PDB file of C-alpha atoms in Angstrom:
ATOM      1  CA  MET Q  53      14.777 -14.020  -2.945  1.00  0.00           C
ATOM      2  CA  ALA Q  54      11.854 -15.947  -4.637  1.00  0.00           C
ATOM      3  CA  ASP Q  55      11.070 -14.383  -7.853  1.00  0.00           C
ATOM      4  CA  TYR Q  56       7.962 -12.343  -8.446  1.00  0.00           C
ATOM      5  CA  SER Q  57       5.391 -12.066 -10.734  1.00  0.00           C
ATOM      6  CA  ILE Q  58       5.448  -8.362 -10.287  1.00  0.00           C
ATOM      7  CA  TYR Q  59       8.038  -5.874 -10.228  1.00  0.00           C
ATOM      8  CA  LEU Q  60       8.133  -1.919  -9.247  1.00  0.00           C
ATOM      9  CA  ARG Q  61       9.518   0.590 -11.215  1.00  0.00           C
ATOM     10  CA  GLY Q  62       9.380   4.751 -10.971  1.00  0.00           C
ATOM     11  CA  PHE Q  63       6.472   6.538 -13.126  1.00  0.00           C
ATOM     12  CA  LYS Q  64       6.278   7.395 -16.443  1.00  0.00           C
ATOM     13  CA  GLU Q  65       4.496  10.158 -17.956  1.00  0.00           C
ATOM     14  CA  GLU Q  66       2.236   7.228 -19.911  1.00  0.00           C
ATOM     15  CA  ASP Q  67       1.391   6.144 -16.859  1.00  0.00           C
ATOM     16  CA  THR Q  68      -1.081   9.049 -16.730  1.00  0.00           C
ATOM     17  CA  VAL Q  69      -4.360   7.934 -18.573  1.00  0.00           C
ATOM     18  CA  ARG Q  70      -4.080   4.472 -16.284  1.00  0.00           C
ATOM     19  CA  ILE Q  71      -3.857   6.388 -13.058  1.00  0.00           C
ATOM     20  CA  ASN Q  72      -6.622   8.655 -13.953  1.00  0.00           C
ATOM     21  CA  LYS Q  73      -8.757   5.698 -14.578  1.00  0.00           C
ATOM     22  CA  TRP Q  74      -8.282   4.165 -11.279  1.00  0.00           C
ATOM     23  CA  ARG Q  75      -8.628   7.500  -9.193  1.00  0.00           C
ATOM     24  CA  ASN Q  76     -12.231   8.549 -10.732  1.00  0.00           C
ATOM     25  CA  ASP Q  77     -13.402   4.706 -10.311  1.00  0.00           C
ATOM     26  CA  PRO Q  78     -15.652   4.886  -7.072  1.00  0.00           C
ATOM     27  CA  GLU Q  79     -15.541   1.394  -6.319  1.00  0.00           C
ATOM     28  CA  ILE Q  80     -11.789   1.327  -6.446  1.00  0.00           C
ATOM     29  CA  GLN Q  81     -11.540   4.715  -4.213  1.00  0.00           C
ATOM     30  CA  LYS Q  82     -13.855   2.546  -1.980  1.00  0.00           C
ATOM     31  CA  LEU Q  83     -10.711   0.986  -0.343  1.00  0.00           C
ATOM     32  CA  VAL Q  84      -8.682   3.864   0.214  1.00  0.00           C
ATOM     33  CA  SER Q  85      -8.861   6.704   3.620  1.00  0.00           C
ATOM     34  CA  THR Q  86      -9.262   9.719   1.318  1.00  0.00           C
ATOM     35  CA  SER Q  87     -12.349  11.567  -0.144  1.00  0.00           C
ATOM     36  CA  PHE Q  88     -13.579  10.242  -3.481  1.00  0.00           C
ATOM     37  CA  LYS Q  89     -13.400  13.313  -6.568  1.00  0.00           C
ATOM     38  CA  TYR Q  90     -13.205  13.370  -9.645  1.00  0.00           C
ATOM     39  CA  VAL Q  91      -9.413  14.280 -11.589  1.00  0.00           C
ATOM     40  CA  SER Q  92      -9.006  15.599 -14.967  1.00  0.00           C
ATOM     41  CA  GLU Q  93      -6.192  13.895 -16.768  1.00  0.00           C
ATOM     42  CA  ALA Q  94      -4.624  17.663 -17.307  1.00  0.00           C
ATOM     43  CA  ILE Q  95      -4.287  17.480 -13.705  1.00  0.00           C
ATOM     44  CA  GLU Q  96      -2.993  14.073 -13.450  1.00  0.00           C
ATOM     45  CA  ARG Q  97      -0.290  14.622 -16.040  1.00  0.00           C
ATOM     46  CA  GLU Q  98       0.646  17.126 -13.920  1.00  0.00           C
ATOM     47  CA  TRP Q  99       0.428  15.422 -10.399  1.00  0.00           C
ATOM     48  CA  VAL Q 100       2.264  12.511 -12.138  1.00  0.00           C
ATOM     49  CA  LYS Q 101       5.367  14.710 -13.815  1.00  0.00           C
ATOM     50  CA  SER Q 102       6.197  15.889 -10.268  1.00  0.00           C
ATOM     51  CA  LYS Q 103       6.194  11.779  -8.487  1.00  0.00           C
ATOM     52  CA  MET Q 104       8.588  11.351 -11.492  1.00  0.00           C
ATOM     53  CA  THR Q 105      11.087  14.236 -10.702  1.00  0.00           C
ATOM     54  CA  ASP Q 106      10.825  14.375  -6.777  1.00  0.00           C
ATOM     55  CA  ASN Q 107      11.391  11.624  -4.249  1.00  0.00           C
ATOM     56  CA  ARG Q 108      12.597  13.102  -1.700  1.00  0.00           C
ATOM     57  CA  THR Q 109       9.941  12.258   0.915  1.00  0.00           C
ATOM     58  CA  ASP Q 110       7.629  10.613  -0.950  1.00  0.00           C
ATOM     59  CA  ILE Q 111       8.281   7.314  -3.613  1.00  0.00           C
ATOM     60  CA  TYR Q 112       5.378   6.356  -5.958  1.00  0.00           C
ATOM     61  CA  LEU Q 113       6.141   3.054  -7.882  1.00  0.00           C
ATOM     62  CA  ALA Q 114       4.167   1.477 -10.786  1.00  0.00           C
ATOM     63  CA  ILE Q 115       3.282  -1.918  -9.818  1.00  0.00           C
ATOM     64  CA  CYS Q 116       4.007  -4.347 -12.957  1.00  0.00           C
ATOM     65  CA  LEU Q 117       3.624  -7.802 -14.102  1.00  0.00           C
ATOM     66  CA  ALA Q 118       6.655  -9.585 -15.006  1.00  0.00           C
ATOM     67  CA  GLN Q 119       5.704 -11.159 -18.041  1.00  0.00           C
ATOM     68  CA  THR Q 120       4.087  -8.115 -19.968  1.00  0.00           C
ATOM     69  CA  ASP Q 121       5.392  -5.025 -18.131  1.00  0.00           C
ATOM     70  CA  GLU Q 122       1.420  -3.891 -18.027  1.00  0.00           C
ATOM     71  CA  MET Q 123       0.680  -1.661 -15.043  1.00  0.00           C
ATOM     72  CA  ILE Q 124      -1.841  -2.963 -13.078  1.00  0.00           C
ATOM     73  CA  GLY Q 125      -1.885  -0.675  -9.989  1.00  0.00           C
ATOM     74  CA  TYR Q 126       0.481   1.799  -8.139  1.00  0.00           C
ATOM     75  CA  VAL Q 127       1.834   2.046  -4.299  1.00  0.00           C
ATOM     76  CA  SER Q 128       3.741   4.617  -2.521  1.00  0.00           C
ATOM     77  CA  ILE Q 129       6.092   5.391   0.661  1.00  0.00           C
ATOM     78  CA  ASN Q 130       5.297   8.747   2.632  1.00  0.00           C
ATOM     79  CA  ASN Q 131       6.757  10.930   4.730  1.00  0.00           C
ATOM     80  CA  ILE Q 132       9.790   9.558   4.540  1.00  0.00           C
ATOM     81  CA  ASN Q 133      12.360  11.109   7.556  1.00  0.00           C
ATOM     82  CA  HIS Q 134      15.730   9.890   7.409  1.00  0.00           C
ATOM     83  CA  ILE Q 135      16.542  11.302  10.928  1.00  0.00           C
ATOM     84  CA  ASN Q 136      13.455   9.173  12.562  1.00  0.00           C
ATOM     85  CA  ARG Q 137      14.152   6.522  10.033  1.00  0.00           C
ATOM     86  CA  SER Q 138      10.560   6.762   9.374  1.00  0.00           C
ATOM     87  CA  ALA Q 139       7.728   6.377   7.093  1.00  0.00           C
ATOM     88  CA  GLU Q 140       4.449   6.003   5.983  1.00  0.00           C
ATOM     89  CA  GLY Q 141       2.568   3.744   3.390  1.00  0.00           C
ATOM     90  CA  GLY Q 142       0.530   5.596   0.948  1.00  0.00           C
ATOM     91  CA  GLY Q 143      -1.321   2.285  -0.015  1.00  0.00           C
ATOM     92  CA  ILE Q 144      -1.700  -0.423  -2.861  1.00  0.00           C
ATOM     93  CA  VAL Q 145      -4.103   0.869  -5.790  1.00  0.00           C
ATOM     94  CA  LEU Q 146      -4.753  -2.304  -7.827  1.00  0.00           C
ATOM     95  CA  ASP Q 147      -7.153  -2.453 -11.393  1.00  0.00           C
ATOM     96  CA  LYS Q 148     -10.232  -4.565 -10.717  1.00  0.00           C
ATOM     97  CA  LYS Q 149      -8.443  -7.739 -12.364  1.00  0.00           C
ATOM     98  CA  TYR Q 150      -6.054  -8.256 -10.078  1.00  0.00           C
ATOM     99  CA  GLN Q 151      -7.450  -7.443  -6.380  1.00  0.00           C
ATOM    100  CA  ASP Q 152      -7.827 -11.410  -5.752  1.00  0.00           C
ATOM    101  CA  GLY Q 153      -4.850 -10.830  -3.007  1.00  0.00           C
ATOM    102  CA  ILE Q 154      -1.733 -12.376  -4.371  1.00  0.00           C
ATOM    103  CA  ALA Q 155      -0.810  -9.158  -6.040  1.00  0.00           C
ATOM    104  CA  ARG Q 156      -1.043  -7.316  -2.722  1.00  0.00           C
ATOM    105  CA  TYR Q 157       1.063  -9.891  -1.331  1.00  0.00           C
ATOM    106  CA  GLU Q 158       3.707  -9.506  -3.588  1.00  0.00           C
ATOM    107  CA  THR Q 159       3.533  -5.809  -3.652  1.00  0.00           C
ATOM    108  CA  GLY Q 160       3.975  -5.568  -0.095  1.00  0.00           C
ATOM    109  CA  MET Q 161       6.666  -7.909  -0.105  1.00  0.00           C
ATOM    110  CA  LEU Q 162       8.392  -5.500  -2.308  1.00  0.00           C
ATOM    111  CA  VAL Q 163       7.941  -2.636  -0.467  1.00  0.00           C
ATOM    112  CA  ARG Q 164       9.115  -4.041   2.762  1.00  0.00           C
ATOM    113  CA  ARG Q 165      12.138  -5.006   1.057  1.00  0.00           C
ATOM    114  CA  LEU Q 166      12.180  -1.609  -0.415  1.00  0.00           C
ATOM    115  CA  VAL Q 167      11.756   0.118   3.341  1.00  0.00           C
ATOM    116  CA  PHE Q 168      13.922  -1.420   5.271  1.00  0.00           C
ATOM    117  CA  ASP Q 169      16.905  -3.293   3.072  1.00  0.00           C
ATOM    118  CA  HIS Q 170      17.068  -0.468   0.737  1.00  0.00           C
ATOM    119  CA  LEU Q 171      16.081   2.546   2.402  1.00  0.00           C
ATOM    120  CA  ASN Q 172      17.119   1.439   5.580  1.00  0.00           C
ATOM    121  CA  LEU Q 173      14.196   2.466   7.736  1.00  0.00           C
ATOM    122  CA  ASN Q 174      13.283   1.659  11.300  1.00  0.00           C
ATOM    123  CA  ARG Q 175       9.692   2.564  11.577  1.00  0.00           C
ATOM    124  CA  TYR Q 176       6.925   1.544   8.195  1.00  0.00           C
ATOM    125  CA  GLU Q 177       3.594   2.952   9.455  1.00  0.00           C
ATOM    126  CA  GLY Q 178       0.373   1.686   7.549  1.00  0.00           C
ATOM    127  CA  ARG Q 179      -3.215   3.777   8.432  1.00  0.00           C
ATOM    128  CA  CYS Q 180      -6.833   1.863   7.056  1.00  0.00           C
ATOM    129  CA  LEU Q 181     -10.573   2.975   7.876  1.00  0.00           C
ATOM    130  CA  LYS Q 182     -11.694   1.015  11.160  1.00  0.00           C
ATOM    131  CA  GLU Q 183     -14.527  -0.543   9.279  1.00  0.00           C
ATOM    132  CA  HIS Q 184     -11.937  -1.645   6.227  1.00  0.00           C
ATOM    133  CA  THR Q 185     -11.186  -4.821   7.583  1.00  0.00           C
ATOM    134  CA  ALA Q 186      -9.894  -6.730   4.753  1.00  0.00           C
ATOM    135  CA  SER Q 187      -6.871  -3.634   5.148  1.00  0.00           C
ATOM    136  CA  ARG Q 188      -6.598  -4.501   8.866  1.00  0.00           C
ATOM    137  CA  ILE Q 189      -5.919  -8.219   8.246  1.00  0.00           C
ATOM    138  CA  ILE Q 190      -3.413  -8.092   5.878  1.00  0.00           C
ATOM    139  CA  MET Q 191      -1.337  -5.568   7.845  1.00  0.00           C
ATOM    140  CA  GLU Q 192      -1.584  -8.040  10.828  1.00  0.00           C
ATOM    141  CA  ALA Q 193      -1.416 -10.967   8.899  1.00  0.00           C
ATOM    142  CA  THR Q 194       2.329  -9.096   7.765  1.00  0.00           C
ATOM    143  CA  GLY Q 195       3.547  -8.019  11.467  1.00  0.00           C
ATOM    144  CA  TYR Q 196       2.067  -4.861  11.729  1.00  0.00           C
ATOM    145  CA  CYS Q 197       1.232  -3.742  15.044  1.00  0.00           C
ATOM    146  CA  LEU Q 198      -2.172  -2.037  15.956  1.00  0.00           C
ATOM    147  CA  GLU Q 199      -0.914   1.223  17.722  1.00  0.00           C
ATOM    148  CA  GLY Q 200      -4.571   2.681  17.990  1.00  0.00           C
ATOM    149  CA  CYS Q 201      -7.330   4.206  16.005  1.00  0.00           C
ATOM    150  CA  LEU Q 202      -7.858   7.862  15.744  1.00  0.00           C
ATOM    151  CA  LYS Q 203     -11.426   8.886  16.345  1.00  0.00           C
ATOM    152  CA  GLU Q 204     -13.212  10.429  13.402  1.00  0.00           C
ATOM    153  CA  ALA Q 205     -10.308  11.273  11.567  1.00  0.00           C
ATOM    154  CA  VAL Q 206     -11.397  11.165   8.263  1.00  0.00           C
ATOM    155  CA  TYR Q 207     -14.258  12.531   6.175  1.00  0.00           C
ATOM    156  CA  LYS Q 208     -15.575  10.198   3.544  1.00  0.00           C
ATOM    157  CA  ASP Q 209     -18.770   9.554   1.862  1.00  0.00           C
ATOM    158  CA  GLY Q 210     -20.602  12.084   3.896  1.00  0.00           C
ATOM    159  CA  GLU Q 211     -19.635  11.248   7.406  1.00  0.00           C
ATOM    160  CA  TYR Q 212     -16.756  10.752   9.731  1.00  0.00           C
ATOM    161  CA  HIS Q 213     -14.727   7.676   9.775  1.00  0.00           C
ATOM    162  CA  ASP Q 214     -12.574   6.133  12.480  1.00  0.00           C
ATOM    163  CA  GLN Q 215      -8.682   5.250  11.411  1.00  0.00           C
ATOM    164  CA  CYS Q 216      -6.703   2.695  12.497  1.00  0.00           C
ATOM    165  CA  VAL Q 217      -2.764   3.074  12.665  1.00  0.00           C
ATOM    166  CA  TYR Q 218      -0.205   0.352  12.471  1.00  0.00           C
ATOM    167  CA  SER Q 219       2.996  -0.219  12.727  1.00  0.00           C
ATOM    168  CA  LEU Q 220       6.150  -2.736  11.476  1.00  0.00           C
ATOM    169  CA  LEU Q 221       9.415  -1.832  12.829  1.00  0.00           C
ATOM    170  CA  ARG Q 222      12.774  -2.852  11.276  1.00  0.00           C
ATOM    171  CA  LYS Q 223      13.303  -5.550  13.797  1.00  0.00           C
ATOM    172  CA  ASP Q 224      10.073  -7.424  13.853  1.00  0.00           C
ATOM    173  CA  TYR Q 225      10.356  -7.353  10.231  1.00  0.00           C
ATOM    174  CA  TYR Q 226      13.600  -9.351  10.135  1.00  0.00           C
ATOM    175  CA  ASP Q 227      12.265 -11.572  12.771  1.00  0.00           C
ATOM    176  CA  TRP Q 228       9.347 -12.748  10.543  1.00  0.00           C
ATOM    177  CA  MET Q 229      11.873 -12.981   7.502  1.00  0.00           C
ATOM    178  CA  GLN Q 230      14.287 -15.266   9.384  1.00  0.00           C
ATOM    179  CA  GLN Q 231      11.047 -17.615  10.911  1.00  0.00           C
ATOM    180  CA  GLY Q 232       9.686 -17.436   7.458  1.00  0.00           C
ATOM    181  CA  LYS Q 233       6.245 -16.236   8.570  1.00  0.00           C
ATOM    182  CA  TYR Q 234       6.260 -14.042   4.877  1.00  0.00           C
ATOM    183  CA  SER Q 235       5.835 -16.796   2.492  1.00  0.00           C
ATOM    184  CA  LEU Q 236       2.634 -17.317   0.713  1.00  0.00           C
ATOM    185  CA  ALA Q 237       1.852 -20.071   2.389  1.00  0.00           C
ATOM    186  CA  SER Q 238       2.102 -18.522   6.009  1.00  0.00           C
ATOM    187  CA  PHE Q 239      -0.131 -15.790   4.942  1.00  0.00           C
ATOM    188  CA  ALA Q 240      -2.448 -17.466   3.729  1.00  0.00           C
ATOM    189  CA  LYS Q 241      -2.883 -19.275   6.832  1.00  0.00           C
ATOM    190  CA  LEU Q 242      -2.793 -16.395   8.828  1.00  0.00           C
ATOM    191  CA  VAL Q 243      -5.430 -14.292   6.985  1.00  0.00           C
ATOM    192  CA  ARG Q 244      -7.795 -17.392   7.475  1.00  0.00           C
ATOM    193  CA  LYS Q 245      -7.283 -17.219  11.231  1.00  0.00           C
ATOM    194  CA  LEU Q 246      -7.547 -13.549  11.348  1.00  0.00           C
ATOM    195  CA  LYS Q 247     -10.937 -14.140   9.298  1.00  0.00           C
ATOM    196  CA  LEU Q 248     -12.365 -16.390  11.523  1.00  0.00           C
ATOM    197  CA  ASN Q 249     -11.538 -14.539  14.395  1.00  0.00           C
ATOM    198  CA  ARG Q 250     -13.626 -11.661  13.396  1.00  0.00           C
ATOM    199  CA  GLN Q 251     -16.571 -13.372  12.691  1.00  0.00           C
ATOM    200  CA  PRO Q 252     -19.716 -12.606  14.545  1.00  0.00           C
TER     201      PRO Q 252
END
């Protein structure tokens, strides 16, 4: 396994200030499927503490730079079902300085490794708004299959949006790993191809 420039860790109470900053940034929140709302630091602190003490069905992790330990974002694995061996990705939230795609790619690699190699899950689901083309391209470039779109499933910014449902199965993840499709070069090549295919 290659070395990463980032690593994942559990939340710490001191993460509250940064998480609250990102949660209250409309530009960052445009990239998620939930409606924007301002969150106080007091509410945020209680939320972070709850994620630190209960990870039975939801795991929230800080994304940190390996060299400096700086927290640059967070990611979650939600609705973990150990009977069906399934879970949903809660999305990746990154500071504006680290949205060039590399941190997202590396985070995705670490999360998939956690989901399939350590949690022993069989199905990992991802969702995004239909118009979030970049999110859709990244999921397709990492082996997720589009299962369908939920019509007007998300209310955001004053209107209803369709939401696309993707899935990645354990066997497909290991096939891609064996074929070397998860290398950064393969990922970048497929992203370029998918972008060209989506141009009008």
